[in-house]
XYZ file of C-alpha atoms in Angstrom:
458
model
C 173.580 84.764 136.320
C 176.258 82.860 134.453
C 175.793 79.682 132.331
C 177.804 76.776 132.279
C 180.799 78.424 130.244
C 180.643 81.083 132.529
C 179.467 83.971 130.428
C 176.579 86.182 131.421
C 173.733 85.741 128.364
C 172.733 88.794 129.613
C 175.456 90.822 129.519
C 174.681 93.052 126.394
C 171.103 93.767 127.306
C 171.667 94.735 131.128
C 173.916 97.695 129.317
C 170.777 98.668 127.469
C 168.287 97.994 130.300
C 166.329 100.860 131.860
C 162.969 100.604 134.392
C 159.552 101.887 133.146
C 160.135 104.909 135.217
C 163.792 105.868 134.219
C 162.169 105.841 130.790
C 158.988 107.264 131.635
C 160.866 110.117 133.541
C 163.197 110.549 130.387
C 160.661 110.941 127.692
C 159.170 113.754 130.340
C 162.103 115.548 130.279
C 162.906 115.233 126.613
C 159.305 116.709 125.975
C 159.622 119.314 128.701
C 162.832 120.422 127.489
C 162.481 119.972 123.746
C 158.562 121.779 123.984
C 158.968 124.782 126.733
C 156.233 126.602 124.746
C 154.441 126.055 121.787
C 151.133 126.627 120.244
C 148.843 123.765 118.817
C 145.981 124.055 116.396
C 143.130 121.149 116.261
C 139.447 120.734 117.053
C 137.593 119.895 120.763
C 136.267 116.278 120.808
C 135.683 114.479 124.131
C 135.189 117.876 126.149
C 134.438 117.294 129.786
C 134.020 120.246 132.523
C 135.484 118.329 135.978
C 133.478 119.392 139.260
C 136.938 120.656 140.237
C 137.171 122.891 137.720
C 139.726 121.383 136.015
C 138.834 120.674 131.337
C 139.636 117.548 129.907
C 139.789 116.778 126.299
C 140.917 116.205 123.175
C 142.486 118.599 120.028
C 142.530 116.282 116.664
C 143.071 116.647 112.967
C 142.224 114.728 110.523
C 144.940 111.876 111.322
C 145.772 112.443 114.970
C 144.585 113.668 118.481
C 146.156 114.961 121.445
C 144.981 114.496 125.296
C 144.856 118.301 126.917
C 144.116 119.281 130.565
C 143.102 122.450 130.991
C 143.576 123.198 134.650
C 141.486 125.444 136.811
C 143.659 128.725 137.078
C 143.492 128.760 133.473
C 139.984 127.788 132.696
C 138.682 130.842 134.147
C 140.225 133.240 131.886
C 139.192 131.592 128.751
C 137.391 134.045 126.788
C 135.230 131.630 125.011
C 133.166 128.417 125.833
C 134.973 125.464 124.584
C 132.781 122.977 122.766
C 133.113 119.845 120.784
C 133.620 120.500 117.169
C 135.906 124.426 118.071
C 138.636 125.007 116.333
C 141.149 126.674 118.682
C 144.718 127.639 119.299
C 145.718 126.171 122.585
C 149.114 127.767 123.709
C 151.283 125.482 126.079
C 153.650 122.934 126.942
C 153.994 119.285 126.531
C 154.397 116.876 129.253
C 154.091 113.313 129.911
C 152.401 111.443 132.716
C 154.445 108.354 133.518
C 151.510 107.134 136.082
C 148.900 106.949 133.307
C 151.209 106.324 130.574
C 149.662 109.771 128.662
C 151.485 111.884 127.094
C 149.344 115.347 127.441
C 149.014 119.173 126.523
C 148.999 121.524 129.361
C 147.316 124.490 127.673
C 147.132 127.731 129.356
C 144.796 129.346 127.336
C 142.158 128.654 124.367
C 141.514 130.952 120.823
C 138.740 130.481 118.840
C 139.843 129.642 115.089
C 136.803 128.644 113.740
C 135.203 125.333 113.289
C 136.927 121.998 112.546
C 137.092 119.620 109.283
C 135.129 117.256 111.575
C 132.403 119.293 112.478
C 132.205 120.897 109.455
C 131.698 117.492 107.684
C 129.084 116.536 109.903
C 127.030 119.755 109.097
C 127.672 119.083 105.482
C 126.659 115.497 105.711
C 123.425 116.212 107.649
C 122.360 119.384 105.706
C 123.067 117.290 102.320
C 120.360 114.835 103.647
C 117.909 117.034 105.598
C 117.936 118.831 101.634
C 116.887 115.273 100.594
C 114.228 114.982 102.881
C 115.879 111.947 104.606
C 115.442 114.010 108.273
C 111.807 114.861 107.202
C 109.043 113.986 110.374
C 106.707 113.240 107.551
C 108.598 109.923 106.418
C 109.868 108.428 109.393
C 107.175 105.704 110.359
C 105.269 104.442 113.566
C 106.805 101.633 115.305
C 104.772 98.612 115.892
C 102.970 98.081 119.436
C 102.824 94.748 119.786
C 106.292 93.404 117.989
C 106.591 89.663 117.103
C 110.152 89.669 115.695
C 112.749 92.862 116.522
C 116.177 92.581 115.112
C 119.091 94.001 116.907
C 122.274 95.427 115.209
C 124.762 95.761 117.413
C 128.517 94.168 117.976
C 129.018 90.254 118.597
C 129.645 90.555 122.525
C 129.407 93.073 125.299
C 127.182 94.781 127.308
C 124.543 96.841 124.731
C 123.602 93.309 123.480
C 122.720 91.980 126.711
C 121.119 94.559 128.644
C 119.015 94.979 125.092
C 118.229 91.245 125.055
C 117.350 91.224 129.120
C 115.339 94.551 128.500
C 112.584 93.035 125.656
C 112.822 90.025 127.037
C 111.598 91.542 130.984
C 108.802 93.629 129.100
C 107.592 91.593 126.016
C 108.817 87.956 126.352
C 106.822 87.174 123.501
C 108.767 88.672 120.677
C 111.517 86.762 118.916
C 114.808 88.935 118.792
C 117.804 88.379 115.989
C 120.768 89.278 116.560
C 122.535 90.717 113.496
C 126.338 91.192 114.104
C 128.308 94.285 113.003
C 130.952 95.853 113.900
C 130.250 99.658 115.540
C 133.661 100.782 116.013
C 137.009 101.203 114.158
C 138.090 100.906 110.346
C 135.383 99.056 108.450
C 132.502 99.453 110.819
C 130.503 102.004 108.424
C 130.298 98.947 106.057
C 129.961 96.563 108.310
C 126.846 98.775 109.529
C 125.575 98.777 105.985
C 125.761 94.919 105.273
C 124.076 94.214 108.378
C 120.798 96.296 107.141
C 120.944 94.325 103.982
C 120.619 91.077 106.045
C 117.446 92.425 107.523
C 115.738 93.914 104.390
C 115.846 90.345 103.500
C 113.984 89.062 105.999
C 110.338 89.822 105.702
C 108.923 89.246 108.796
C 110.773 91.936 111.129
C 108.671 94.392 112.762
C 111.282 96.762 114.705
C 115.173 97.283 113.872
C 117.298 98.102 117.004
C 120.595 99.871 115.860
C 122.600 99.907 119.124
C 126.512 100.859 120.490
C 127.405 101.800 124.041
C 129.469 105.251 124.852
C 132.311 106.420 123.973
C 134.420 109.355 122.292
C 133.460 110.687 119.552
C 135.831 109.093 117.610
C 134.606 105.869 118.921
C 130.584 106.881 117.545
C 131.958 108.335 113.677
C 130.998 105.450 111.824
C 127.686 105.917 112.869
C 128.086 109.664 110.785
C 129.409 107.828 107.881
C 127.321 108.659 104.759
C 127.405 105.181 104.276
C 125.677 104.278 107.461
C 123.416 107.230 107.237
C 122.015 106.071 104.164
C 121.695 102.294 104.951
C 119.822 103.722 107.884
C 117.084 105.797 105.855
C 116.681 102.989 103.392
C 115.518 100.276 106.012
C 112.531 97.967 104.885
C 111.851 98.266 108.300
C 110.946 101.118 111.274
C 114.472 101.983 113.157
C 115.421 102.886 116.146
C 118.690 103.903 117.490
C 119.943 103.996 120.545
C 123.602 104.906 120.180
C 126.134 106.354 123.408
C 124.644 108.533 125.971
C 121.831 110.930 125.960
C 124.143 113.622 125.023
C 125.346 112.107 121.973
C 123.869 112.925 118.603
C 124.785 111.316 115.819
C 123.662 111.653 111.586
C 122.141 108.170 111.687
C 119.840 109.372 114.966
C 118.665 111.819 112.425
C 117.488 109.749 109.738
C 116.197 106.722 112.311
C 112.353 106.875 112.728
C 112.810 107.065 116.400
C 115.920 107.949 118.467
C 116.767 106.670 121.832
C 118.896 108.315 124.586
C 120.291 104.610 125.356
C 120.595 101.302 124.017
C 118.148 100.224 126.867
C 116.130 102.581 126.026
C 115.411 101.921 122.794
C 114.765 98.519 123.702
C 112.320 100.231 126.290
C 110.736 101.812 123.053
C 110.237 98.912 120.867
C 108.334 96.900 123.315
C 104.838 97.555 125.463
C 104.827 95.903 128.998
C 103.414 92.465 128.899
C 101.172 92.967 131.983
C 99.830 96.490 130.784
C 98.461 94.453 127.956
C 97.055 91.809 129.578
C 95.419 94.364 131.637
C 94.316 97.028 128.793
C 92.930 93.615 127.073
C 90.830 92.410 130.045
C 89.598 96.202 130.283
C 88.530 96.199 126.741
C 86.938 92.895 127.483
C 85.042 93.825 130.221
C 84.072 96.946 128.501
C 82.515 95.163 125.194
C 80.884 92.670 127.685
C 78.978 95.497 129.504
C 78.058 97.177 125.828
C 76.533 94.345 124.389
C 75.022 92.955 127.695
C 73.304 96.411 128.222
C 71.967 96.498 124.411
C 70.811 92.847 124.510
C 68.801 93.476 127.957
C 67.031 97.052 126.347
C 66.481 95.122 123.375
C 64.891 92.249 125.599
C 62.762 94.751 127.602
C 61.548 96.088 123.986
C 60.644 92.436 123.188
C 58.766 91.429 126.567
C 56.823 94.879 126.191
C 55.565 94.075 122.825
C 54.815 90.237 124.015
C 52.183 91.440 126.765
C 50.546 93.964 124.491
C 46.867 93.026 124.104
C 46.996 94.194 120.510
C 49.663 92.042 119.460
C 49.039 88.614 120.991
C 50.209 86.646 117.943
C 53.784 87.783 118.364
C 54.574 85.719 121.548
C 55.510 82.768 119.565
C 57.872 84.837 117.812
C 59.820 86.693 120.456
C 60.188 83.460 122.786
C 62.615 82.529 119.653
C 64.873 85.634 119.863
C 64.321 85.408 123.614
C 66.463 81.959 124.002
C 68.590 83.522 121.262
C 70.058 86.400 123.475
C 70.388 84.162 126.107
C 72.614 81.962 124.182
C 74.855 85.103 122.957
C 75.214 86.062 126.513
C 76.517 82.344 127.445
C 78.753 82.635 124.453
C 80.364 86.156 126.396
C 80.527 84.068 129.160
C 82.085 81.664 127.600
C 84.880 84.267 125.941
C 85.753 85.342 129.687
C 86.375 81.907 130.420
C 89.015 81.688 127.486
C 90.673 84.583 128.677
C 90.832 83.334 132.323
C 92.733 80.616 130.977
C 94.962 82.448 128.419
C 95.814 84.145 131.782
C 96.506 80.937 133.666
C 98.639 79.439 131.060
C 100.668 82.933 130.716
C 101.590 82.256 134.337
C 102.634 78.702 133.965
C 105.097 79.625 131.134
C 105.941 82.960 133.660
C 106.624 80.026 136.662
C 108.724 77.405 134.551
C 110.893 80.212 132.539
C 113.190 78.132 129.858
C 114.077 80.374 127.042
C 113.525 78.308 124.349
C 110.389 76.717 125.617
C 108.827 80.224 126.475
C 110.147 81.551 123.010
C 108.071 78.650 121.808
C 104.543 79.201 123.862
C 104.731 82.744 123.455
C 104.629 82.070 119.449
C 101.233 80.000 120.314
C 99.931 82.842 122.870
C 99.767 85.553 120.362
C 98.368 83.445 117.819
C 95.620 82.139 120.013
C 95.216 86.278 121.063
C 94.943 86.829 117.145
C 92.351 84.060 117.027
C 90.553 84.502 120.087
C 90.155 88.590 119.029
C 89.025 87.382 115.564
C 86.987 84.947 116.829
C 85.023 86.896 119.268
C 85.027 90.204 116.589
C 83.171 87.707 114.204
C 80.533 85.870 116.559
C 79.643 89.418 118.006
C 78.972 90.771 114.974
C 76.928 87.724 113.621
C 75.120 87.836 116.455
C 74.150 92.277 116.090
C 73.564 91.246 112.801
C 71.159 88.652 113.276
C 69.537 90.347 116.664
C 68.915 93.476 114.271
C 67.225 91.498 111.501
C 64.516 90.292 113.840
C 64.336 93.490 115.596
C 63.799 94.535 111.847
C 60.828 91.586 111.465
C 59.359 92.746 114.565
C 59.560 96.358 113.862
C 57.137 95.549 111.109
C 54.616 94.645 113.702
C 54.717 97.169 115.823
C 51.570 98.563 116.282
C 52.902 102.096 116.142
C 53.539 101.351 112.333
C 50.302 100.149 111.978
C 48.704 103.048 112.914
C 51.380 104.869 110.501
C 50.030 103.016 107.705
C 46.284 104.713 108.177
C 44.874 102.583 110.732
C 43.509 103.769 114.344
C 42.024 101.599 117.075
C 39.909 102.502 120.312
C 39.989 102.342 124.250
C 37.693 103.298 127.023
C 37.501 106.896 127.745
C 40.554 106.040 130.415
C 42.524 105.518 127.246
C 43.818 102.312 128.654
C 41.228 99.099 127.989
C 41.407 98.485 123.997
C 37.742 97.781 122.427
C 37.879 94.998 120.243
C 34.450 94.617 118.708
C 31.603 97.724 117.864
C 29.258 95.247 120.637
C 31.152 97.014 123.460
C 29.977 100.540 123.031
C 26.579 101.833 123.936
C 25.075 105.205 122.858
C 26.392 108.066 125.181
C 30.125 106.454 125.683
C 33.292 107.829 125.551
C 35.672 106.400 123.392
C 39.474 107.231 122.718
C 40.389 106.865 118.858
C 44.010 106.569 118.997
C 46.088 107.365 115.213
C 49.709 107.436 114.660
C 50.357 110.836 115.754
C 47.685 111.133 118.708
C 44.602 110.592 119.479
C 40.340 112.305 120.070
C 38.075 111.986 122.489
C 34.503 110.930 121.462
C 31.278 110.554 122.283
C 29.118 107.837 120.662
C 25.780 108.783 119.193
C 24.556 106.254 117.402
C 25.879 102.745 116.357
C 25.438 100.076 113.785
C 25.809 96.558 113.410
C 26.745 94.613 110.224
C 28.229 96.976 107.614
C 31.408 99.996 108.040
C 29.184 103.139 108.829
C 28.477 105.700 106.282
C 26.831 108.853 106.793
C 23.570 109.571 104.540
């Protein structure tokens, strides 16, 4: 293409102009040529075992890594079994791959050399803390069961934030979740890490931490076995749980968390209790202290109408017809607590039905605090109510004629042992009379009687 003087602008640069192939193919043959055979020292990260038989991974040092394939022919006369965190030898050549712009070793062979500076620095790291007792089961604390606010560290955007976000707010839309942003990959993460725990010690209120980052190489996870991190980690105000890469991925802040999740989801999974398993578990417990107290209130009500139609006792009726409207009223107060949970229940569903964020954020607030108050509520009436059933159980307890005959006293009945005789006018000479005492009773048989005064004998 010429311009308007004629000249081609482009003249000089077509000279110089190759396609990504030609250049591709020409850095191949450079490295083919330049590397026939060679021999290259570093440590396994990354290590992957292909169903075709076929090892991918990485060899790095402490300031560079190197993509190797390890192809099926070869893998099978390895002597050893490569693992992240080997040092080995790997004898081969260099190539490049122009289709996935990679430039690659094609080892032939692996030689154990040891371990590497990387995995020797994790083992240093972690055995430095398990020696402070940072690791130790005995200080890592319960997480709470029924969360109200759970903070989440975890990077700005992505996926970890919203599948943990979607995750607590499926199970427990009740809790409040912050988001506290930090970096969790790449130069500056460690601290970035560490300042976002700082934000959350100062916030009081936090019941659950969620430290979270998707998979990825190692290389991608080592911030998160930074001292720094580590450390920041352990010395939480609050419980912690991390849910960093895949299940296979271990990391020196999992160690020092007070729980560790395969997943990010699944430590959201472990913060949080299912919404409707409470609800249920709550109207079981419910229904269970309905059924105690309704079965003590009607024993203690059988107690009381036995002691009302004892002919010994008529001057307690008065009494017990008190305590008797009493228990009745406790027992439309239970009702009455059912009916407050059949609407707690009602207006869970409405909130369920109409589903805006920020207005169910809002309601849920008011539904645990009217759980808290209902459950206090109900604690306290009940146990007004034992205690003030109990004292008159106490009063009457005073009148029962079994302590009456405890104190000394006896009465009598017809020789049937049923029919009480109130008066000495009764008995005739030659009856038989029971004489009932505290511990039993005799059978009698009257041979004389006297009016007037207590008899003595002569």
């Amino acid at each position: 293409m010429m311009d308007s003087s004629g000249n081609d602008p482009l003249g000089d640069a077509r000279r110089d102009l190759y396609t990504v192939t030609e250049i591709s193919e020409a850095v191949r043959q450079h490295l083919e040529s330049e590397f026939p055979r060679l021999n290259v020292i570093g440590e396994i990260a990354n290590f992957k075992l292909h169903t075709s038989g076929h090892a991918y991974f990485t060899l790095r040092d402490s300031a560079n890594m190197i993509h190797v394939v390890l192809f099926r022919r070869y893998a099978e006369r390895v002597a050893c079994s490569p693992a992240n965190g080997m040092l080995v030898i790997a004898p081969g050549r260099v190539s490049h791959f122009g289709g996935s712009g990679q430039t690659q070793l094609i080892a032939t062979d692996l030689i154990p050399a040891g371990r590497g500076d990387v995995e020797l620095e994790f083992r240093r790291l972690l055995k430095k803390l398990m020696d402070e007792g940072l690791t130790a089961a005995g200080r890592k604390r319960s997480i709470p069961r029924y969360p109200v606010k759970i903070a989440v560290i975890t990077s700005p955007t992505g996926a970890v934030i919203r599948d943990v976000v979607d995750t607590i707010r499926r199970r427990w839309p009740v809790a409040e979740i912050v988001h506290v942003r930090a970096d969790v990959q790449g130069p500056g993460s460690a601290q970035s890490i560490a300042c976002a725990f700082e934000v959350t010690n100062g916030i009081g209120d936090i019941d659950t931490i969620i430290l979270a980052r998707g998979g990825g190489s190692v290389e991608d996870l080592w911030s998160f076995n930074s001292e720094q991190v580590a450390r920041a980690v352990a010395g939480s105000a609050h419980p912690v749980i991390t849910g960093i890469g895949h299940e296979i991925d271990t990391t020196v802040a999992d160690h020092v968390a007070d729980v560790r999740a395969a997943t990010p989801t699944a430590a959201a999974e472990l913060a949080t209790p299912l919404i409707d398993a409470v609800r249920r578990e709550l109207g079981d417990t419910l229904r269970r202290m309905s059924s105690v107290e309704t079965a003590v209130l009607v024993n203690r009500r059988h107690l009381v109408e036995y002691l009302i139609r004892s002919s010994a006792f008529p001057a307690i009726e008065h009494r017990m017809e008190r305590a008797e409207l009493e228990i009745d009223g406790l027992l439309d107060r239970m009702s009455d607590t059912g009916r407050l949970h059949v609407l707690l229940e009602s207006t869970l569903d409405r909130l369920r039905r109409r589903n805006p964020s920020a207005r169910m954020a809002l309601a849920a607030g008011s539904i645990v605090h009217a759980l808290r108050v209902m459950m206090m509520r109900l604690d306290g009436e009940l146990s007004l109510k034992k205690n003030e059933v109990a004292g008159k159980l106490g009063a009457l307890a005073g009148l029962d004629p079994r302590g009456v005959l405890k104190r000394g006293y006896s009465f009598c009945t017809e020789g049937d042992g049923v029919r009480v005789i109130p008066r000495a006018e009764k008995i005739s000479r030659g009856d038989e009379l029971t004489v009932h005492f505290y511990d039993g009773g005799v059978l009698c048989s009257v041979r004389e009687k006297k009016k007037g005064r207590p008899w003595r004998k002569k």
